[in-house]
PDB file of N, CA and C in Angstrom:
ATOM      1  N   MET A 273     161.864 151.034 -33.958  1.00 87.00           N
ATOM      2  CA  MET A 273     162.738 151.143 -35.119  1.00 87.00           C
ATOM      3  C   MET A 273     161.929 151.291 -36.416  1.00 87.00           C
ATOM      4  N   LEU A 274     160.892 150.470 -36.580  1.00 88.00           N
ATOM      5  CA  LEU A 274     160.058 150.520 -37.770  1.00 88.00           C
ATOM      6  C   LEU A 274     159.360 151.872 -37.875  1.00 88.00           C
ATOM      7  N   LYS A 275     158.961 152.408 -36.733  1.00 88.00           N
ATOM      8  CA  LYS A 275     158.282 153.708 -36.722  1.00 88.00           C
ATOM      9  C   LYS A 275     159.223 154.796 -37.242  1.00 88.00           C
ATOM     10  N   LYS A 276     160.495 154.762 -36.880  1.00 86.00           N
ATOM     11  CA  LYS A 276     161.468 155.754 -37.346  1.00 86.00           C
ATOM     12  C   LYS A 276     161.661 155.659 -38.859  1.00 86.00           C
ATOM     13  N   ILE A 277     161.702 154.445 -39.379  1.00 89.00           N
ATOM     14  CA  ILE A 277     161.872 154.247 -40.824  1.00 89.00           C
ATOM     15  C   ILE A 277     160.657 154.790 -41.575  1.00 89.00           C
ATOM     16  N   LEU A 278     159.460 154.522 -41.068  1.00 85.00           N
ATOM     17  CA  LEU A 278     158.246 155.018 -41.711  1.00 85.00           C
ATOM     18  C   LEU A 278     158.180 156.546 -41.686  1.00 85.00           C
ATOM     19  N   VAL A 279     158.548 157.141 -40.565  1.00 85.00           N
ATOM     20  CA  VAL A 279     158.542 158.603 -40.456  1.00 85.00           C
ATOM     21  C   VAL A 279     159.577 159.206 -41.409  1.00 85.00           C
ATOM     22  N   ALA A 280     160.751 158.621 -41.492  1.00 85.00           N
ATOM     23  CA  ALA A 280     161.796 159.114 -42.392  1.00 85.00           C
ATOM     24  C   ALA A 280     161.357 158.985 -43.852  1.00 85.00           C
ATOM     25  N   THR A 281     160.735 157.885 -44.207  1.00 85.00           N
ATOM     26  CA  THR A 281     160.253 157.683 -45.578  1.00 85.00           C
ATOM     27  C   THR A 281     159.178 158.708 -45.927  1.00 85.00           C
ATOM     28  N   ALA A 282     158.252 158.945 -45.015  1.00 82.00           N
ATOM     29  CA  ALA A 282     157.191 159.929 -45.247  1.00 82.00           C
ATOM     30  C   ALA A 282     157.786 161.322 -45.404  1.00 82.00           C
ATOM     31  N   PHE A 283     158.754 161.659 -44.584  1.00 77.00           N
ATOM     32  CA  PHE A 283     159.384 162.985 -44.655  1.00 77.00           C
ATOM     33  C   PHE A 283     160.084 163.189 -46.007  1.00 77.00           C
ATOM     34  N   VAL A 284     160.845 162.202 -46.433  1.00 78.00           N
ATOM     35  CA  VAL A 284     161.553 162.295 -47.711  1.00 78.00           C
ATOM     36  C   VAL A 284     160.557 162.409 -48.868  1.00 78.00           C
ATOM     37  N   THR A 285     159.472 161.664 -48.801  1.00 80.00           N
ATOM     38  CA  THR A 285     158.455 161.719 -49.855  1.00 80.00           C
ATOM     39  C   THR A 285     157.823 163.104 -49.927  1.00 80.00           C
ATOM     40  N   ILE A 286     157.503 163.683 -48.801  1.00 82.00           N
ATOM     41  CA  ILE A 286     156.891 165.014 -48.763  1.00 82.00           C
ATOM     42  C   ILE A 286     157.851 166.064 -49.295  1.00 82.00           C
ATOM     43  N   ILE A 287     159.112 165.966 -48.956  1.00 81.00           N
ATOM     44  CA  ILE A 287     160.107 166.939 -49.413  1.00 81.00           C
ATOM     45  C   ILE A 287     160.376 166.789 -50.909  1.00 81.00           C
ATOM     46  N   ALA A 288     160.425 165.571 -51.416  1.00 74.00           N
ATOM     47  CA  ALA A 288     160.792 165.339 -52.814  1.00 74.00           C
ATOM     48  C   ALA A 288     159.631 165.550 -53.787  1.00 74.00           C
ATOM     49  N   ALA A 289     158.398 165.430 -53.349  1.00 73.00           N
ATOM     50  CA  ALA A 289     157.241 165.513 -54.251  1.00 73.00           C
ATOM     51  C   ALA A 289     157.194 166.817 -55.057  1.00 73.00           C
ATOM     52  N   PRO A 290     157.376 167.989 -54.470  1.00 68.00           N
ATOM     53  CA  PRO A 290     157.319 169.221 -55.273  1.00 68.00           C
ATOM     54  C   PRO A 290     158.398 169.280 -56.358  1.00 68.00           C
ATOM     55  N   ALA A 291     159.549 168.719 -56.109  1.00 65.00           N
ATOM     56  CA  ALA A 291     160.618 168.739 -57.114  1.00 65.00           C
ATOM     57  C   ALA A 291     160.221 167.923 -58.340  1.00 65.00           C
ATOM     58  N   PHE A 292     159.582 166.795 -58.132  1.00 63.00           N
ATOM     59  CA  PHE A 292     159.139 165.985 -59.259  1.00 63.00           C
ATOM     60  C   PHE A 292     157.993 166.659 -60.003  1.00 63.00           C
ATOM     61  N   ALA A 293     157.117 167.327 -59.299  1.00 63.00           N
ATOM     62  CA  ALA A 293     155.991 168.018 -59.945  1.00 63.00           C
ATOM     63  C   ALA A 293     156.495 169.152 -60.825  1.00 63.00           C
ATOM     64  N   ARG A 294     157.464 169.910 -60.373  1.00 53.00           N
ATOM     65  CA  ARG A 294     158.009 171.010 -61.165  1.00 53.00           C
ATOM     66  C   ARG A 294     158.683 170.492 -62.429  1.00 53.00           C
ATOM     67  N   SER A 295     159.411 169.399 -62.346  1.00 46.00           N
ATOM     68  CA  SER A 295     160.108 168.895 -63.519  1.00 46.00           C
ATOM     69  C   SER A 295     159.115 168.409 -64.581  1.00 46.00           C
ATOM     70  N   ASP A 296     157.979 167.855 -64.177  1.00 42.00           N
ATOM     71  CA  ASP A 296     156.975 167.417 -65.141  1.00 42.00           C
ATOM     72  C   ASP A 296     156.389 168.608 -65.891  1.00 42.00           C
ATOM     73  N   ASN A 297     156.107 169.708 -65.212  1.00 44.00           N
ATOM     74  CA  ASN A 297     155.553 170.892 -65.868  1.00 44.00           C
ATOM     75  C   ASN A 297     156.544 171.477 -66.861  1.00 44.00           C
ATOM     76  N   THR A 298     157.806 171.508 -66.499  1.00 47.00           N
ATOM     77  CA  THR A 298     158.828 172.045 -67.393  1.00 47.00           C
ATOM     78  C   THR A 298     158.936 171.177 -68.638  1.00 47.00           C
ATOM     79  N   HIS A 299     158.882 169.872 -68.473  1.00 47.00           N
ATOM     80  CA  HIS A 299     158.978 168.956 -69.605  1.00 47.00           C
ATOM     81  C   HIS A 299     157.801 169.146 -70.560  1.00 47.00           C
ATOM     82  N   ALA A 300     156.611 169.335 -70.032  1.00 45.00           N
ATOM     83  CA  ALA A 300     155.422 169.506 -70.883  1.00 45.00           C
ATOM     84  C   ALA A 300     155.552 170.755 -71.744  1.00 45.00           C
ATOM     85  N   ARG A 301     156.063 171.827 -71.183  1.00 49.00           N
ATOM     86  CA  ARG A 301     156.220 173.053 -71.961  1.00 49.00           C
ATOM     87  C   ARG A 301     157.334 172.920 -72.987  1.00 49.00           C
ATOM     88  N   ALA A 302     158.358 172.165 -72.674  1.00 51.00           N
ATOM     89  CA  ALA A 302     159.504 172.050 -73.567  1.00 51.00           C
ATOM     90  C   ALA A 302     159.205 171.180 -74.789  1.00 51.00           C
ATOM     91  N   THR A 303     158.161 170.364 -74.725  1.00 55.00           N
ATOM     92  CA  THR A 303     157.878 169.461 -75.827  1.00 55.00           C
ATOM     93  C   THR A 303     156.815 169.997 -76.785  1.00 55.00           C
ATOM     94  N   ALA A 304     156.491 171.279 -76.714  1.00 57.00           N
ATOM     95  CA  ALA A 304     155.506 171.856 -77.638  1.00 57.00           C
ATOM     96  C   ALA A 304     156.047 171.772 -79.060  1.00 57.00           C
ATOM     97  N   SER A 305     155.176 171.447 -79.984  1.00 72.00           N
ATOM     98  CA  SER A 305     155.570 171.304 -81.376  1.00 72.00           C
ATOM     99  C   SER A 305     155.755 172.669 -82.028  1.00 72.00           C
ATOM    100  N   PRO A 306     156.850 172.888 -82.735  1.00 74.00           N
ATOM    101  CA  PRO A 306     157.061 174.167 -83.409  1.00 74.00           C
ATOM    102  C   PRO A 306     155.991 174.464 -84.457  1.00 74.00           C
ATOM    103  N   SER A 307     155.355 173.428 -85.008  1.00 81.00           N
ATOM    104  CA  SER A 307     154.323 173.662 -86.014  1.00 81.00           C
ATOM    105  C   SER A 307     153.041 174.217 -85.410  1.00 81.00           C
ATOM    106  N   ASP A 308     152.905 174.181 -84.081  1.00 86.00           N
ATOM    107  CA  ASP A 308     151.725 174.719 -83.410  1.00 86.00           C
ATOM    108  C   ASP A 308     151.818 176.220 -83.176  1.00 86.00           C
ATOM    109  N   VAL A 309     152.972 176.809 -83.445  1.00 88.00           N
ATOM    110  CA  VAL A 309     153.199 178.225 -83.187  1.00 88.00           C
ATOM    111  C   VAL A 309     152.691 179.046 -84.372  1.00 88.00           C
ATOM    112  N   VAL A 310     151.981 180.147 -84.054  1.00 88.00           N
ATOM    113  CA  VAL A 310     151.456 181.046 -85.089  1.00 88.00           C
ATOM    114  C   VAL A 310     152.309 182.308 -85.090  1.00 88.00           C
ATOM    115  N   ILE A 311     152.902 182.630 -86.251  1.00 87.00           N
ATOM    116  CA  ILE A 311     153.754 183.807 -86.389  1.00 87.00           C
ATOM    117  C   ILE A 311     153.137 184.715 -87.447  1.00 87.00           C
ATOM    118  N   VAL A 312     152.926 185.979 -87.083  1.00 86.00           N
ATOM    119  CA  VAL A 312     152.377 186.968 -88.001  1.00 86.00           C
ATOM    120  C   VAL A 312     153.330 188.162 -88.020  1.00 86.00           C
ATOM    121  N   ASP A 313     153.778 188.545 -89.193  1.00 87.00           N
ATOM    122  CA  ASP A 313     154.722 189.662 -89.360  1.00 87.00           C
ATOM    123  C   ASP A 313     155.971 189.489 -88.504  1.00 87.00           C
ATOM    124  N   GLY A 314     156.454 188.260 -88.396  1.00 87.00           N
ATOM    125  CA  GLY A 314     157.681 187.988 -87.665  1.00 87.00           C
ATOM    126  C   GLY A 314     157.527 187.931 -86.159  1.00 87.00           C
ATOM    127  N   LYS A 315     156.293 188.019 -85.644  1.00 87.00           N
ATOM    128  CA  LYS A 315     156.060 187.983 -84.192  1.00 87.00           C
ATOM    129  C   LYS A 315     155.180 186.789 -83.850  1.00 87.00           C
ATOM    130  N   VAL A 316     155.515 186.113 -82.758  1.00 87.00           N
ATOM    131  CA  VAL A 316     154.710 184.990 -82.289  1.00 87.00           C
ATOM    132  C   VAL A 316     153.441 185.555 -81.654  1.00 87.00           C
ATOM    133  N   VAL A 317     152.284 185.183 -82.204  1.00 86.00           N
ATOM    134  CA  VAL A 317     151.010 185.680 -81.669  1.00 86.00           C
ATOM    135  C   VAL A 317     150.288 184.632 -80.832  1.00 86.00           C
ATOM    136  N   GLY A 318     150.752 183.394 -80.852  1.00 86.00           N
ATOM    137  CA  GLY A 318     150.152 182.343 -80.042  1.00 86.00           C
ATOM    138  C   GLY A 318     150.533 180.975 -80.543  1.00 86.00           C
ATOM    139  N   GLN A 319     149.998 179.956 -79.852  1.00 87.00           N
ATOM    140  CA  GLN A 319     150.229 178.585 -80.283  1.00 87.00           C
ATOM    141  C   GLN A 319     149.072 177.720 -79.825  1.00 87.00           C
ATOM    142  N   ASP A 320     148.731 176.729 -80.635  1.00 87.00           N
ATOM    143  CA  ASP A 320     147.654 175.806 -80.304  1.00 87.00           C
ATOM    144  C   ASP A 320     147.779 174.585 -81.212  1.00 87.00           C
ATOM    145  N   PRO A 321     147.495 173.391 -80.703  1.00 87.00           N
ATOM    146  CA  PRO A 321     147.586 172.200 -81.545  1.00 87.00           C
ATOM    147  C   PRO A 321     146.433 172.082 -82.545  1.00 87.00           C
ATOM    148  N   ASP A 322     145.349 172.830 -82.341  1.00 89.00           N
ATOM    149  CA  ASP A 322     144.175 172.765 -83.214  1.00 89.00           C
ATOM    150  C   ASP A 322     144.367 173.676 -84.428  1.00 89.00           C
ATOM    151  N   PRO A 323     144.310 173.124 -85.651  1.00 88.00           N
ATOM    152  CA  PRO A 323     144.511 173.943 -86.849  1.00 88.00           C
ATOM    153  C   PRO A 323     143.492 175.079 -86.982  1.00 88.00           C
ATOM    154  N   PHE A 324     142.248 174.850 -86.576  1.00 88.00           N
ATOM    155  CA  PHE A 324     141.232 175.901 -86.654  1.00 88.00           C
ATOM    156  C   PHE A 324     141.606 177.078 -85.752  1.00 88.00           C
ATOM    157  N   ILE A 325     142.056 176.784 -84.547  1.00 88.00           N
ATOM    158  CA  ILE A 325     142.449 177.843 -83.615  1.00 88.00           C
ATOM    159  C   ILE A 325     143.670 178.585 -84.152  1.00 88.00           C
ATOM    160  N   ARG A 326     144.618 177.862 -84.754  1.00 88.00           N
ATOM    161  CA  ARG A 326     145.789 178.541 -85.335  1.00 88.00           C
ATOM    162  C   ARG A 326     145.365 179.487 -86.447  1.00 88.00           C
ATOM    163  N   THR A 327     144.359 179.097 -87.232  1.00 87.00           N
ATOM    164  CA  THR A 327     143.854 179.976 -88.285  1.00 87.00           C
ATOM    165  C   THR A 327     143.247 181.229 -87.672  1.00 87.00           C
ATOM    166  N   MET A 328     142.493 181.062 -86.601  1.00 87.00           N
ATOM    167  CA  MET A 328     141.877 182.217 -85.937  1.00 87.00           C
ATOM    168  C   MET A 328     142.959 183.130 -85.340  1.00 87.00           C
ATOM    169  N   LEU A 329     144.001 182.544 -84.765  1.00 86.00           N
ATOM    170  CA  LEU A 329     145.086 183.350 -84.200  1.00 86.00           C
ATOM    171  C   LEU A 329     145.820 184.145 -85.276  1.00 86.00           C
ATOM    172  N   SER A 330     145.907 183.575 -86.479  1.00 87.00           N
ATOM    173  CA  SER A 330     146.618 184.257 -87.540  1.00 87.00           C
ATOM    174  C   SER A 330     145.841 185.453 -88.092  1.00 87.00           C
ATOM    175  N   GLY A 331     144.558 185.537 -87.749  1.00 84.00           N
ATOM    176  CA  GLY A 331     143.757 186.660 -88.202  1.00 84.00           C
ATOM    177  C   GLY A 331     143.083 186.423 -89.534  1.00 84.00           C
ATOM    178  N   HIS A 332     143.290 185.265 -90.123  1.00 71.00           N
ATOM    179  CA  HIS A 332     142.668 184.945 -91.409  1.00 71.00           C
ATOM    180  C   HIS A 332     141.506 183.984 -91.180  1.00 71.00           C
ATOM    181  N   VAL A 333     140.311 184.423 -91.547  1.00 61.00           N
ATOM    182  CA  VAL A 333     139.135 183.582 -91.395  1.00 61.00           C
ATOM    183  C   VAL A 333     138.766 183.036 -92.766  1.00 61.00           C
ATOM    184  N   PRO A 334     138.722 181.702 -92.925  1.00 61.00           N
ATOM    185  CA  PRO A 334     138.386 181.131 -94.228  1.00 61.00           C
ATOM    186  C   PRO A 334     137.014 181.609 -94.716  1.00 61.00           C
ATOM    187  N   GLY A 335     136.933 181.932 -95.997  1.00 63.00           N
ATOM    188  CA  GLY A 335     135.673 182.359 -96.576  1.00 63.00           C
ATOM    189  C   GLY A 335     135.496 183.864 -96.603  1.00 63.00           C
ATOM    190  N   GLU A 336     136.342 184.592 -95.893  1.00 59.00           N
ATOM    191  CA  GLU A 336     136.268 186.049 -95.894  1.00 59.00           C
ATOM    192  C   GLU A 336     137.307 186.602 -96.842  1.00 59.00           C
ATOM    193  N   GLY A 337     137.057 187.779 -97.372  1.00 57.00           N
ATOM    194  CA  GLY A 337     138.023 188.400 -98.263  1.00 57.00           C
ATOM    195  C   GLY A 337     139.237 188.902 -97.500  1.00 57.00           C
ATOM    196  N   GLY A 338     140.225 189.316 -98.200  1.00 53.00           N
ATOM    197  CA  GLY A 338     141.433 189.840 -97.551  1.00 53.00           C
ATOM    198  C   GLY A 338     142.594 188.896 -97.708  1.00 53.00           C
ATOM    199  N   SER A 339     143.639 189.169 -96.953  1.00 52.00           N
ATOM    200  CA  SER A 339     144.829 188.357 -97.086  1.00 52.00           C
ATOM    201  C   SER A 339     144.921 187.301 -96.021  1.00 52.00           C
TER     202      SER A 339
END
């Protein structure tokens, strides 16, 4: 009897594990901060939490001429 319970528990765990993994990945993407998004000429060109990287994505390099 105990063996059947252990086998059933293992089976349910194996079947349910991928569903929990997928939901975690979806949650991580959904919680991205809107301030991390770089928009140039009305188009999203990328996103990054690092301000230096966002500056590079925007095409403006500090210290250089231009806009």
